[in-house]
C-alpha atoms as one frame of an Amber mdcrd trajectory, in Angstrom:
protein
  -0.008   0.020   0.040   2.777   2.374   0.970   4.668   1.602  -2.322   1.578
   2.278  -4.345   1.163   5.688  -2.719   4.805   6.504  -3.311   4.631   5.405
  -6.891   1.555   7.596  -7.406   3.322  10.623  -5.860   6.337   9.906  -8.210
   4.009   9.636 -11.184   2.154  12.844 -10.209   5.508  14.711 -10.007   6.479
  13.466 -13.381   3.213  14.561 -14.838   3.289  17.949 -13.223   6.858  18.569
 -14.262   5.884  18.183 -17.945   8.448  17.441 -20.559  12.034  18.164 -19.733
  13.762  21.058 -21.395  17.050  20.248 -22.966  20.127  22.101 -21.780  22.087
  23.893 -24.494  25.484  22.284 -25.435  28.075  22.846 -22.708  30.468  25.763
 -23.176  34.227  25.462 -23.129  34.217  27.255 -19.696  31.990  24.395 -18.315
  34.531  21.860 -19.564  37.453  23.790 -18.104  35.656  24.159 -14.710  34.888
  20.363 -14.636  38.544  19.547 -15.499  39.820  21.975 -12.862  37.615  20.435
 -10.261  39.134  17.003 -11.039  42.637  18.209 -10.372  45.792  19.008 -12.239
  47.676  16.121 -13.807  50.824  18.241 -13.836  50.988  18.397 -10.060  50.663
  14.621  -9.882  53.344  14.222 -12.621  55.717  16.408 -10.603  55.078  14.380
  -7.427  55.649  11.220  -9.472  58.980  12.540 -10.824  60.117  13.346  -7.264
  59.128   9.891  -6.066  60.909   8.226  -8.945  63.989  10.297  -8.179  63.852
   9.372  -4.571  63.405   5.675  -5.386  66.390   5.783  -7.811  68.541   7.482
  -5.178  67.854   4.561  -2.800  68.795   2.114  -5.547  72.067   3.994  -5.935
  72.655   3.766  -2.151  71.966   0.010  -2.256  74.400  -0.419  -5.117  77.073
   1.666  -3.326  76.624  -0.383  -0.198  77.136  -3.622  -2.187  80.180  -2.188
  -3.979  81.703  -1.087  -0.736  81.122  -4.530   0.829  82.810  -6.143  -2.151
  85.826  -3.869  -2.088  86.532  -3.639   1.686  86.378  -5.653   4.889  82.889
  -5.190   6.261  80.818  -6.011   9.292  78.088  -8.452   8.221  75.725  -7.180
  10.949  76.171  -3.577   9.910  75.805  -4.551   6.229  72.550  -6.364   6.964
  71.178  -3.526   9.074  72.055  -0.908   6.402  70.633  -3.175   3.623  67.370
  -3.785   5.559  67.007  -0.003   6.128  67.631   0.777   2.419  65.307  -2.043
   1.401  62.496  -0.594   3.537  63.185   2.920   2.103  63.100   1.396  -1.470
  59.772  -0.335  -0.727  58.356   2.834   0.673  59.324   4.794  -2.502  58.219
   2.042  -4.823  54.734   2.009  -3.039  54.539   5.838  -3.451  55.491   5.600
  -7.156  52.873   2.889  -7.852  50.148   4.879  -5.947  50.958   8.090  -7.810
  51.009   6.266 -11.153  47.606   4.730 -10.321  46.205   8.143  -9.259  47.575
   9.711 -12.445  46.144   7.022 -14.655  42.673   7.391 -13.051  42.837  11.174
 -13.362  43.748  10.911 -17.015  40.951   8.427 -17.654  38.434  10.662 -15.922
  39.598  13.772 -17.769  39.471  11.899 -21.111  35.884  10.692 -20.397  34.698
  14.213 -19.499  36.415  15.750 -22.568  34.972  13.076 -24.848  31.530  13.615
 -23.374  31.790  17.397 -23.805  32.946  16.981 -27.372  30.121  14.597 -28.196
  27.542  16.806 -26.452  28.876  19.884 -28.267  28.712  18.212 -31.633  25.531
  16.144 -31.005  23.009  18.032 -28.926  20.698  15.624 -27.048  17.538  14.757
 -28.823  15.750  13.972 -25.615  16.613  13.549 -21.938  16.772   9.990 -20.729
  17.444   8.987 -17.123  19.630   6.141 -18.559  21.955   8.676 -20.248  22.265
  10.560 -16.902  22.976   7.356 -14.935  25.547   6.304 -17.445  27.619   9.443
 -16.859  26.875  10.435 -13.199  27.294   8.232 -10.210  25.466  10.650  -7.777
  24.946  14.362  -7.194  24.870  16.078  -3.791  23.220  19.386  -3.101  24.945
  21.213  -0.264  23.137  23.596   2.188  25.040  26.523   0.641  23.373  25.776
  -2.749  26.401  24.270  -4.503  25.981  20.988  -6.251  28.766  18.385  -6.378
  28.483  15.798  -9.112  30.432  12.496  -8.849  30.977  10.965 -12.259  31.159
   7.241 -13.063  34.631   6.031 -13.858  33.553   3.707 -16.545
């Protein structure tokens, strides 16, 4: 009974709303704002370059440790301790590099999807609004108390 009443209210809302009006094709400013909201890939690329440099520096330290052990008398306990410390540093930097690469790949994929949608929408204005088209692009939208709307896009 409750579901029937709710469905009637939904149907009443749809009838009262009338046919949906189509939005004009998005402007380049809208695309730029959406891409800005996602984030700057150049900042991630810079962080990635720093992480790669740090990782490579640890590799150089490991190689230097091995060379010094081969050329001089060494304390095995000190060597093992230094090697373990450097290996932990390397793993930390490797994890950072992999995480940043993943973030960069996801950001580039999202930017490409939004750009492709903008281009398609600019060249092919929508013939009619369909909820399926909205759900294919948007995961959810949140209306904040200050009146701003945050839209979370699907990654696929």
